[in-house]
Coordinates of N, CA, C and O and ligand atoms in Angstrom, one line a residue:
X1485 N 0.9 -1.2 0.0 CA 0.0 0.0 0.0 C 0.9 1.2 0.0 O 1.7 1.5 0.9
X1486 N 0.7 1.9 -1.1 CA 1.4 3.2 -1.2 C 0.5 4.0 -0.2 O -0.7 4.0 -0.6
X1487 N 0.9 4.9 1.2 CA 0.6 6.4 1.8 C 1.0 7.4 0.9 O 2.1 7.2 0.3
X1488 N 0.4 8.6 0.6 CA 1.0 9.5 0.7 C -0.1 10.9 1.1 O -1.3 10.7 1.1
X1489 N 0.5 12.1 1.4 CA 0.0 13.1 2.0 C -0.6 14.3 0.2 O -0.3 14.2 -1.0
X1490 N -1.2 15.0 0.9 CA -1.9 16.1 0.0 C -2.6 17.1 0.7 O -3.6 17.0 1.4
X1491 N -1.7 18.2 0.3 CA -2.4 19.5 0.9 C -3.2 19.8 0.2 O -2.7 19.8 -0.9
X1492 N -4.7 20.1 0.1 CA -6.1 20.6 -0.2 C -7.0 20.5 -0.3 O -7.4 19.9 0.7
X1493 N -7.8 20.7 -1.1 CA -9.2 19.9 -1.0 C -9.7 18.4 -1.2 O -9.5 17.7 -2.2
X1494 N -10.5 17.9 0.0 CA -10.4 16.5 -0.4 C -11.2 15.9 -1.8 O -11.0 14.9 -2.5
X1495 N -12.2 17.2 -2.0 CA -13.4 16.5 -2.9 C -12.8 16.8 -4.6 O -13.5 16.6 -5.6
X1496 N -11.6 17.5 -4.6 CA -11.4 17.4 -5.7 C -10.1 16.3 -6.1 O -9.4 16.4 -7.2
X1497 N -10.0 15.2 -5.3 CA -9.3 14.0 -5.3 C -9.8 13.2 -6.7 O -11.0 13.1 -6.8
X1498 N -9.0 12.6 -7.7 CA -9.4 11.7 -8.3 C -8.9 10.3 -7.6 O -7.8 9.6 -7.6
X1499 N -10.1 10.2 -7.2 CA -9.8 8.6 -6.3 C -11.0 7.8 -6.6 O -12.0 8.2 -7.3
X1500 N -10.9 6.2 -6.0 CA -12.2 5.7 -6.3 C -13.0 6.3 -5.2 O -14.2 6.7 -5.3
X1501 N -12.2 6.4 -4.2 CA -13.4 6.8 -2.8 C -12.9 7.8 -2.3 O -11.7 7.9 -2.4
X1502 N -13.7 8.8 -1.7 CA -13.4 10.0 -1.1 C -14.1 9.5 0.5 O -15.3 9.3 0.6
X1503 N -13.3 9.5 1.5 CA -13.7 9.9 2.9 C -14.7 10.6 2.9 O -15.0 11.1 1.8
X1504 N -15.7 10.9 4.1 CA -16.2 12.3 4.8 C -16.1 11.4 6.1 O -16.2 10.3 6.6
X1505 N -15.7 12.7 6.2 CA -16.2 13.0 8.4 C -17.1 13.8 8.5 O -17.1 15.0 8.5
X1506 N -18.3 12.7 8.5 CA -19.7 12.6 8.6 C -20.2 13.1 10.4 O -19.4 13.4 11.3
X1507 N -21.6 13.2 10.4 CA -22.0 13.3 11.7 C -23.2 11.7 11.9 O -23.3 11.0 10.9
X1508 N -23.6 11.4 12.6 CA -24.5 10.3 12.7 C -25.4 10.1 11.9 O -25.7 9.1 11.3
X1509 N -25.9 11.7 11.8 CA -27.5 11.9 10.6 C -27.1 11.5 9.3 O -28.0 10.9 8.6
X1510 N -25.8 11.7 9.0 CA -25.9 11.2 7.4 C -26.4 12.7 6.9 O -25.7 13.1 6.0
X1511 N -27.1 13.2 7.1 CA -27.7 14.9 6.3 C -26.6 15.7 6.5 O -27.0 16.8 6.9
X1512 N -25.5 15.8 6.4 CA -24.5 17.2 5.5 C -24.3 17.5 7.2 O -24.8 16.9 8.1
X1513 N -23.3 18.9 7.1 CA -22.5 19.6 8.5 C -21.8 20.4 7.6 O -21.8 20.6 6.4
X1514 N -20.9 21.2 8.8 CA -19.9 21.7 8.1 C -18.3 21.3 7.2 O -18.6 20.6 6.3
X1515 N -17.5 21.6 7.2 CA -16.2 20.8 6.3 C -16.3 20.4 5.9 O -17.2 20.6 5.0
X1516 N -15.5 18.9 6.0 CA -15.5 18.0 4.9 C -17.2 17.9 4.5 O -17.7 18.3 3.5
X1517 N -17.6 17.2 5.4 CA -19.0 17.0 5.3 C -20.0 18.3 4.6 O -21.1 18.3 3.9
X1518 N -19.3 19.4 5.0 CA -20.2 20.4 4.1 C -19.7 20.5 2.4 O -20.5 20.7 1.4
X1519 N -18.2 20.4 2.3 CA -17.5 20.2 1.0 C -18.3 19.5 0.6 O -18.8 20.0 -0.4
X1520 N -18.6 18.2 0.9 CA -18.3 17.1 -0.2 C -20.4 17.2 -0.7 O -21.0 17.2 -1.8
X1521 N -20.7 17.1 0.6 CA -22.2 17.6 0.0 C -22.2 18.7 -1.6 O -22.7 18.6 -2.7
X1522 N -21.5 19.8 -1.0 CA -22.0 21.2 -1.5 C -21.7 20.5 -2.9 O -22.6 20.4 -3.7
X1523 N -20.2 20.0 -3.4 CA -19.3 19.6 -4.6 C -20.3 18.8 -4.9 O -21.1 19.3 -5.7
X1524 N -20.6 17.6 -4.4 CA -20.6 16.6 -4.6 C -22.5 16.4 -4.9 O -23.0 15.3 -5.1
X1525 N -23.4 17.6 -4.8 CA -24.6 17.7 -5.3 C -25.4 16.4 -4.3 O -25.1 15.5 -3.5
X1526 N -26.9 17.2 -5.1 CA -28.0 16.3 -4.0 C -27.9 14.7 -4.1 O -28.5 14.0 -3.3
X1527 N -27.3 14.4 -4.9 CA -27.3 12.4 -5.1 C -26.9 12.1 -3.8 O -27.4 11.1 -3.4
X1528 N -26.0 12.7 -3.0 CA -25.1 12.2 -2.2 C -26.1 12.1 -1.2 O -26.4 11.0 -0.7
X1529 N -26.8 13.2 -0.7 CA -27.8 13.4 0.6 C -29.1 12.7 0.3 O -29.8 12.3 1.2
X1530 N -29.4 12.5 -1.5 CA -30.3 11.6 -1.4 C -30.1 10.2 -0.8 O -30.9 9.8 0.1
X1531 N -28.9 9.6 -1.4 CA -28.7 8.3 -0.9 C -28.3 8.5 0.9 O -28.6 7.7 1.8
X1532 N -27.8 9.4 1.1 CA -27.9 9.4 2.9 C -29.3 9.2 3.0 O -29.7 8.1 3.4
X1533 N -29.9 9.9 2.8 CA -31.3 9.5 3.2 C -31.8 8.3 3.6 O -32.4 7.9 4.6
X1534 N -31.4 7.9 2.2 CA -32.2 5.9 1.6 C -31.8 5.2 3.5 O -32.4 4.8 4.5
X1535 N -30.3 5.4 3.0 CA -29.8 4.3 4.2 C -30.6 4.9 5.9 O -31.0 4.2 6.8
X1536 N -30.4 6.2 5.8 CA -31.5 6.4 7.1 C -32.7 5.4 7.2 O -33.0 4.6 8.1
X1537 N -33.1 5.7 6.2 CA -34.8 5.0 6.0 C -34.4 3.5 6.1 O -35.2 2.8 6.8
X1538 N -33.2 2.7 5.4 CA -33.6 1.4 5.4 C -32.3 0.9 6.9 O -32.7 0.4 7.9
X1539 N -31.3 1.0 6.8 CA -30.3 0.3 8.0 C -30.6 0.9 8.7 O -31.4 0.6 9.6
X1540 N -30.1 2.2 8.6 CA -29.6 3.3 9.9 C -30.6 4.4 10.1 O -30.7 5.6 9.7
X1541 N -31.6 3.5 11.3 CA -32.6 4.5 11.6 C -32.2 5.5 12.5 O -32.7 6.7 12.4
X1542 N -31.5 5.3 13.3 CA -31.0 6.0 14.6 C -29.6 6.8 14.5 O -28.9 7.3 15.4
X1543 N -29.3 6.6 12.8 CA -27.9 7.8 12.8 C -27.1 6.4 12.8 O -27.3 5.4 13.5
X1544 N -25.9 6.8 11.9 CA -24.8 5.8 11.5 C -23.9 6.5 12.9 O -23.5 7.6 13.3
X1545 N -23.7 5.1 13.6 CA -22.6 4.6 15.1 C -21.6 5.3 14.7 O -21.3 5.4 13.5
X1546 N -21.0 5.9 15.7 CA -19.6 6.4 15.6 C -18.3 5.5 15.6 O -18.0 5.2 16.7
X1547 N -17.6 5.0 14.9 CA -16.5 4.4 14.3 C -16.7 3.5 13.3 O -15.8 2.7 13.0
X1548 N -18.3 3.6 12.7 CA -18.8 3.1 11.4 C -18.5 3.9 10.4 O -18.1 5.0 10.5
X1549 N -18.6 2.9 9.2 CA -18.7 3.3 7.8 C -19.8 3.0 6.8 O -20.3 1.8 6.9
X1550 N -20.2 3.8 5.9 CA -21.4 3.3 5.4 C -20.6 4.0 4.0 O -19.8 4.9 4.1
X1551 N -21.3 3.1 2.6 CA -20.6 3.9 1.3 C -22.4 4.5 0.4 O -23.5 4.0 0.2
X1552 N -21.7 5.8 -0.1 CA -22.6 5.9 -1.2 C -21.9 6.5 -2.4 O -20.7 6.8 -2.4
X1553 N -23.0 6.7 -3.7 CA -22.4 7.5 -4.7 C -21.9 8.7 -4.5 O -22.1 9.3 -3.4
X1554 N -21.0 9.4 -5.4 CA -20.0 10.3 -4.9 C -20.7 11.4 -5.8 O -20.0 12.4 -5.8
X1555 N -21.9 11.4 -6.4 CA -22.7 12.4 -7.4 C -21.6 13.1 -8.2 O -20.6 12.4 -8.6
X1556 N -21.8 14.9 -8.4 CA -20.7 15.4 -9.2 C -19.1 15.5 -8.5 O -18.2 16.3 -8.7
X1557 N -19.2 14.6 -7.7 CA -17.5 14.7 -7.7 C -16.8 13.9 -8.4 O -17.2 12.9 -9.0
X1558 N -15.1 14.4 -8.4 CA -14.6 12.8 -9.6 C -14.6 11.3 -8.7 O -14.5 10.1 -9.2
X1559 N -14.6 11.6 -7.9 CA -14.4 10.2 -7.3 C -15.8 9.7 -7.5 O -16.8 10.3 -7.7
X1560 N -15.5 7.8 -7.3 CA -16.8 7.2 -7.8 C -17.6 7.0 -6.5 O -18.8 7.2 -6.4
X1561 N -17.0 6.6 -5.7 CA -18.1 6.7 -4.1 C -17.5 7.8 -2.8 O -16.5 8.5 -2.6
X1562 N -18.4 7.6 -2.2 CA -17.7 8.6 -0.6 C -18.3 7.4 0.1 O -19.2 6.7 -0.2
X1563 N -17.2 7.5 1.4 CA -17.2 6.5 2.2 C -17.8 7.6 3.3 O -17.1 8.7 3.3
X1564 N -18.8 7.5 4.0 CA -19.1 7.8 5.2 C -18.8 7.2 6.2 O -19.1 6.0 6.4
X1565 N -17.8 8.6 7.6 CA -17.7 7.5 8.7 C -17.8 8.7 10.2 O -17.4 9.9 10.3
X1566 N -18.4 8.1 11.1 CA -18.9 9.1 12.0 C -17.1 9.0 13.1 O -16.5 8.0 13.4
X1567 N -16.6 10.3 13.3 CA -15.7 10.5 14.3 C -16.3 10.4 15.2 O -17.5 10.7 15.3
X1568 N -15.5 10.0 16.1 CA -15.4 10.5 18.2 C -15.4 11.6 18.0 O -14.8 12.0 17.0
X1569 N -16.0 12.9 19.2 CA -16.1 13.9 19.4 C -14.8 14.0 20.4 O -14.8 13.0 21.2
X1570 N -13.9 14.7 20.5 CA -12.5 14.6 21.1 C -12.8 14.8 22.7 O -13.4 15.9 22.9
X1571 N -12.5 13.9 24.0 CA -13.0 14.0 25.3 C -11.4 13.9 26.0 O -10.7 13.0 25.7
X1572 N -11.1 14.7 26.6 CA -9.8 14.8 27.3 C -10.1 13.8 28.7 O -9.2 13.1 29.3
X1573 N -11.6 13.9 29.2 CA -12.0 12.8 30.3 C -12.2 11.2 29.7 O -12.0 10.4 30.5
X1574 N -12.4 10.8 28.5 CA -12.9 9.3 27.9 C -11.7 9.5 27.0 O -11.4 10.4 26.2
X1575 N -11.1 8.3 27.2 CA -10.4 7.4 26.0 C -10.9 7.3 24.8 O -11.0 6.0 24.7
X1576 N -11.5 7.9 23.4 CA -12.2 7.6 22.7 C -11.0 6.9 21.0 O -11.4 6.5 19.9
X1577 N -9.7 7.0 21.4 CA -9.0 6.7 20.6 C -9.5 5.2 19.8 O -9.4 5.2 18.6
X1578 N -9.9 4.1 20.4 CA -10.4 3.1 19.4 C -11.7 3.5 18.4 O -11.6 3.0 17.3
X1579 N -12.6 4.1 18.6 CA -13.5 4.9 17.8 C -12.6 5.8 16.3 O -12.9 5.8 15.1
X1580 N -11.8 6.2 17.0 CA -10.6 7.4 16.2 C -10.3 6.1 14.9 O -10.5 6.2 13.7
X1581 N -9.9 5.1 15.8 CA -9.2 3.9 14.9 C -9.8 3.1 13.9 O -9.4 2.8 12.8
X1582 N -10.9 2.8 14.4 CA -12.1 2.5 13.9 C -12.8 2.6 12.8 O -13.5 1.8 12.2
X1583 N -12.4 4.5 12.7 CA -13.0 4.9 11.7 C -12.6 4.6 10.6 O -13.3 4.6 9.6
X1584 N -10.9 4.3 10.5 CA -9.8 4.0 9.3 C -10.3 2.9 9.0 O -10.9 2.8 7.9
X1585 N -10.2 1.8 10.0 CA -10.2 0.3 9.5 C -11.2 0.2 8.8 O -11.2 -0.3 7.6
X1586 N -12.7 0.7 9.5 CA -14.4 0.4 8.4 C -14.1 1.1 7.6 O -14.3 0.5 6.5
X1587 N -13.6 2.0 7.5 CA -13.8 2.8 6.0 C -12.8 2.1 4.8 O -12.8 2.3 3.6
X1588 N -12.1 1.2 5.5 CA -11.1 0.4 4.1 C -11.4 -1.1 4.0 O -11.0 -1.8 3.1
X1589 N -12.4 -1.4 5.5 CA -13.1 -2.5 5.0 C -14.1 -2.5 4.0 O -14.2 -3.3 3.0
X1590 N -15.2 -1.3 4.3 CA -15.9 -0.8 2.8 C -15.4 -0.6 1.5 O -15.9 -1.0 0.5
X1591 N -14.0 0.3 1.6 CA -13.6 0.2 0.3 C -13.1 -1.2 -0.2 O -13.0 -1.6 -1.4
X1592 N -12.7 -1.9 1.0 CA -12.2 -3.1 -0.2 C -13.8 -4.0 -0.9 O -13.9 -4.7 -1.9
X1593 N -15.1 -3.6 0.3 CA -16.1 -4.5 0.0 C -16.5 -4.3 -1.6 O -17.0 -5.2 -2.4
X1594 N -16.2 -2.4 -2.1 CA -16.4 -2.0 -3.1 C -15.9 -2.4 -4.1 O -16.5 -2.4 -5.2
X1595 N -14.2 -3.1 -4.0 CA -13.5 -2.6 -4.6 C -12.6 -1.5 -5.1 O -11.9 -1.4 -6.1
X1596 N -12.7 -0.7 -4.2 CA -11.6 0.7 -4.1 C -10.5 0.2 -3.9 O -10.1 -0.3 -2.8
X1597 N -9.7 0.5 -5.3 CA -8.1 0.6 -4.5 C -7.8 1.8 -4.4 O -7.2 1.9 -3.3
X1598 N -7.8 2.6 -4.8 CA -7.5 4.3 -4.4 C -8.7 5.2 -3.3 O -9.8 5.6 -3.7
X1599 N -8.1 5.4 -2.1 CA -8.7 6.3 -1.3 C -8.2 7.3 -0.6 O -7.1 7.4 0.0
X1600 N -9.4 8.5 -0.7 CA -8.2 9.5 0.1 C -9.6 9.9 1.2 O -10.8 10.1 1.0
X1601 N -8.4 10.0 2.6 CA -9.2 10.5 3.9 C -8.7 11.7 4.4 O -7.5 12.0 4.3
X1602 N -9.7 12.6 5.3 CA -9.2 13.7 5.7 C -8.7 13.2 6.9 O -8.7 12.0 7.3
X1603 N -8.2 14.5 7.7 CA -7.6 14.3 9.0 C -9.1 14.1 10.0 O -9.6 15.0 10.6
X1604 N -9.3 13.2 10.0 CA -10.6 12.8 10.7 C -10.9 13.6 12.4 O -9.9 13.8 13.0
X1605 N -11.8 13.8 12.8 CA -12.3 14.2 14.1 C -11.6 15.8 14.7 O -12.0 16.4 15.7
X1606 N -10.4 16.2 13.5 CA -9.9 17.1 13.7 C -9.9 18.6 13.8 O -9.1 19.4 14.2
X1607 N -11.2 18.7 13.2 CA -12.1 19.8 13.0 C -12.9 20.4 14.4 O -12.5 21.0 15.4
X1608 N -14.2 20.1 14.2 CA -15.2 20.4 14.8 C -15.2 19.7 16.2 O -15.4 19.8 17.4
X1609 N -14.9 18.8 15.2 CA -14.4 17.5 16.8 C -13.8 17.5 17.6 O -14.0 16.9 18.7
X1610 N -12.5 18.6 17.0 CA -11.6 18.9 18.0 C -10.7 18.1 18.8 O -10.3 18.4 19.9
X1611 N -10.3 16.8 17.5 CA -8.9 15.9 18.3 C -7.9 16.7 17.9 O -7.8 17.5 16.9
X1612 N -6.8 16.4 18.9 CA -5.8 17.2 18.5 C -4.8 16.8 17.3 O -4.4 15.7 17.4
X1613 N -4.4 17.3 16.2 CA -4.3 16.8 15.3 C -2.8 15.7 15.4 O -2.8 14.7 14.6
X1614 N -1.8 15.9 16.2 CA -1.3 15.0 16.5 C -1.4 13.8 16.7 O -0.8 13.1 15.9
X1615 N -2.0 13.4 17.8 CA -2.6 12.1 18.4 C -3.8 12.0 17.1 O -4.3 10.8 17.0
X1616 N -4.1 12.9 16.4 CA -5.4 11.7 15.2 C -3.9 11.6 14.7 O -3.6 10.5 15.1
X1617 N -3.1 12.0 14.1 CA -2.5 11.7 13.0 C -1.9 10.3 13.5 O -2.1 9.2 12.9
X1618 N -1.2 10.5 14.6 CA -0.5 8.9 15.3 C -1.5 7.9 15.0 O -1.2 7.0 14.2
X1619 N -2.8 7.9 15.6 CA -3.9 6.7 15.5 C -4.1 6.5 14.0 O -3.6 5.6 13.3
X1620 N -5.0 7.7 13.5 CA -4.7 7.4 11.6 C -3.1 6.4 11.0 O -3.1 5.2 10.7
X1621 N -2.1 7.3 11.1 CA -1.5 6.0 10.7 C -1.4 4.5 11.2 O -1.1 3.6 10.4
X1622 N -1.5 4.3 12.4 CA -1.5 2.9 13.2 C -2.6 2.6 12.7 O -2.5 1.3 12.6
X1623 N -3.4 2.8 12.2 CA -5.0 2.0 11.8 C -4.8 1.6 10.7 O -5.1 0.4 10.6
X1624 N -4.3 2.3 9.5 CA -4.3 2.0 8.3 C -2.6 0.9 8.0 O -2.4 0.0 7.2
X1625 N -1.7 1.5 8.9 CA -0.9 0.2 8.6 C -0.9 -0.9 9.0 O 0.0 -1.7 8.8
X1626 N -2.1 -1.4 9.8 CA -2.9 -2.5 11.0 C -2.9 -3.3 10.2 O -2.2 -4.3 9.9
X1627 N -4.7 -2.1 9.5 CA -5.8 -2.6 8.4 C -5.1 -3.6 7.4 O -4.3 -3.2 6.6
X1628 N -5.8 -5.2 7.5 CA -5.6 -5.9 6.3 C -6.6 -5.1 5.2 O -7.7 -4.8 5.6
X1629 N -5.9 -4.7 3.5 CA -6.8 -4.4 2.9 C -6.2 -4.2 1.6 O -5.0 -3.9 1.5
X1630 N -7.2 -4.3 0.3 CA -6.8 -4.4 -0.9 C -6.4 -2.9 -1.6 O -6.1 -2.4 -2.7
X1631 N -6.6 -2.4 -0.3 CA -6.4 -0.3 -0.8 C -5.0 -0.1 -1.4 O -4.1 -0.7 -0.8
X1632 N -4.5 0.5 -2.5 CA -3.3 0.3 -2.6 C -2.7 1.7 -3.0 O -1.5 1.8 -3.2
X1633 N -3.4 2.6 -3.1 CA -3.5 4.3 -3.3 C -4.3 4.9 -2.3 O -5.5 5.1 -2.5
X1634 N -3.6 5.4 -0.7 CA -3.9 5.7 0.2 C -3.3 7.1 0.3 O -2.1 7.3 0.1
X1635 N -4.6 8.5 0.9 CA -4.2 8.9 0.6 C -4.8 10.4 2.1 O -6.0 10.6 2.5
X1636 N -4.2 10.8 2.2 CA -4.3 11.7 3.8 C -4.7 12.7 2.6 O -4.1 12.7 1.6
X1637 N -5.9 13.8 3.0 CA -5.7 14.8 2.1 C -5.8 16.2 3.4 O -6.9 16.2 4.0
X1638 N -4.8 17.1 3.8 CA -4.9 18.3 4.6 C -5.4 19.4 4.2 O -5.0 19.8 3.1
X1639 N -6.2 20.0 4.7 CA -6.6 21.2 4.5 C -5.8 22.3 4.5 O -5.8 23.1 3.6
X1640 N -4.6 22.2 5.9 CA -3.9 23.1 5.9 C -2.1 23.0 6.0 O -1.5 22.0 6.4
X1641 N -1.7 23.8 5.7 CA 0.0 23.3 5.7 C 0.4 23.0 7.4 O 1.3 22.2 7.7
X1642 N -0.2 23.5 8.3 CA 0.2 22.9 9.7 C -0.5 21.4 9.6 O 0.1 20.5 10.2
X1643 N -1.3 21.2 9.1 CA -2.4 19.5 9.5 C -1.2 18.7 8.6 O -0.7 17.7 9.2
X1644 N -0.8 19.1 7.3 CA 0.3 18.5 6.3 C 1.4 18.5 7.1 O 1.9 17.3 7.1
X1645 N 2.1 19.2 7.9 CA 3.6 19.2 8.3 C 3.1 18.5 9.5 O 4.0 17.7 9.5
X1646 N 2.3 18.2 10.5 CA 1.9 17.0 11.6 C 2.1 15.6 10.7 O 3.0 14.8 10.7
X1647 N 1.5 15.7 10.2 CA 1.3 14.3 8.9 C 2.3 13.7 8.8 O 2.7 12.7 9.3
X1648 N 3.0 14.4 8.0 CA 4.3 14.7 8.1 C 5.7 13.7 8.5 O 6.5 12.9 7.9
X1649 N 5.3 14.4 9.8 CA 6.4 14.7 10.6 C 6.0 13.0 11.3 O 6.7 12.0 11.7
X1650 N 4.7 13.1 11.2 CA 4.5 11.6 12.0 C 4.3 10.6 11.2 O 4.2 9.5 11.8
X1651 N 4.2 10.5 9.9 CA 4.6 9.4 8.9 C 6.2 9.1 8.9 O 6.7 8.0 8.7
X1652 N 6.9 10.4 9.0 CA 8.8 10.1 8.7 C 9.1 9.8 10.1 O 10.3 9.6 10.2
X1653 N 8.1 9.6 11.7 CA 8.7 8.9 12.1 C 8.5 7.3 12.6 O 8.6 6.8 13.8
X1654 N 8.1 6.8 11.6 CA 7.5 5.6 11.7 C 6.7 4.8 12.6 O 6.4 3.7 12.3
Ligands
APR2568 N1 -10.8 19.0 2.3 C1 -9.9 18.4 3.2 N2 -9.9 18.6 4.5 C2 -10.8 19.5 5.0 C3 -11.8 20.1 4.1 C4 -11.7 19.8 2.7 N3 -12.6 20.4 1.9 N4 -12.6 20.9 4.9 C5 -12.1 20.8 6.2 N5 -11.1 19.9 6.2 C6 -10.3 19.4 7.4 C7 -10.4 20.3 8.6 O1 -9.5 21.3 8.6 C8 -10.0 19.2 9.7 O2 -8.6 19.1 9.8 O3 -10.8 18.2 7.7 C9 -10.6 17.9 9.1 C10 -11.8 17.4 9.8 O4 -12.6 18.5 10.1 P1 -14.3 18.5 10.0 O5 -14.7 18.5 8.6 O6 -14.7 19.6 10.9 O7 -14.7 17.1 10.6 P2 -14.7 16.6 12.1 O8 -13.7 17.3 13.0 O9 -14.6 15.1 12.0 O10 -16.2 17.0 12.6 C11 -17.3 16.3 12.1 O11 -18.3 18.3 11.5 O12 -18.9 19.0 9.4 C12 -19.3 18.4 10.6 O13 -21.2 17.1 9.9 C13 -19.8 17.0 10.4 O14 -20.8 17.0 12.5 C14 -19.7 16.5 11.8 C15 -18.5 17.2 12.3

């Protein structure tokens, strides 16, 4: 499995699968989740919908993944996956971890070999981008999986130089 890092927008990735860091509802948020909606047109929130209505009545679990169409973006699916909200009192780091491994168990169920994920829970969520970056990579070098174009995408040159710094040190 090739890693590698990318500073910018995730939804303009040509990948098979594009990440979001989703909320439970599946109905859109801010960032990624507001990006990839806004790019990525109503197909996307339609199909969130469906799966509301048929699996996930009560909001997709936190360290799940669920896949839909990727509408007008270039990628062919988005993997939906709900972060841990960052707790300095609760351990929520296997959740953090969680979210890597389902999300590349779905892509392999798809057949995705190329995926790119944001810096997950890092936002709104408010992990510190360090410690996600540590868990992010430990999960995906764990993860048994057919993904072989892996791919961190940062928003910003500080989220990129964390990445970084904690990919070169193994
Ligand atoms: N491309 C790549 N990375 C992005 C983009 C983008 N277009 N927009 C934001 N980011 C980065 C943020 O800078 C942060 O480092 O993605 C990381 C995750 O931030 P959020 O999108 O806020 O996600 P998260 O912290 O997991 O919070 C999820 O936010 O948008 C809502 O509906 C979502 O309730 C959920 C919550």
């Amino acid at each position: 499995m090739q890693v590698t890092l990318v500073q910018g927008d995730i939804t303009a990735q040509q990948v098979d699968a594009v990440v979001n860091a989703a909320n439970s509802s599946l109905l859109g948020g801010g960032g990624v989740d507001g990006a990839i909606h806004r790019r990525g047109g109503p197909a996307i929130l339609a199909a969130c919908r469906e799966l509301r209505a048929s699996h996930y009545g009560k909001g997709l679990p936190t360290g799940q993944a669920v896949a839909t169409v990727a509408g007008d973006l270039p990628a062919r699916w988005v993997i939906h996956t709900v972060g841990p909200v960052f707790s300095p009192a609760e351990d929520r780091s296997h959740l953090l971890a969680s979210c890597y491994r389902e999300s590349l168990r779905v892509a392999d169920e798809l057949g995705a070999t190329s995926v790119a994920f944001p810096a997950i829970s890092t936002g709104i969520y408010r992990w510190p981008i360090d410690d996600a970056a540590r868990i992010a990579l430990g999960a995906i070098r764990s993860a048994p999986t057919q993904v072989t174009d892996l791919r961190f995408v940062l928003f910003t040159p500080d989220a990129y130089g964390v990445f970084e710094r904690t990919l070169g040190t193994g």
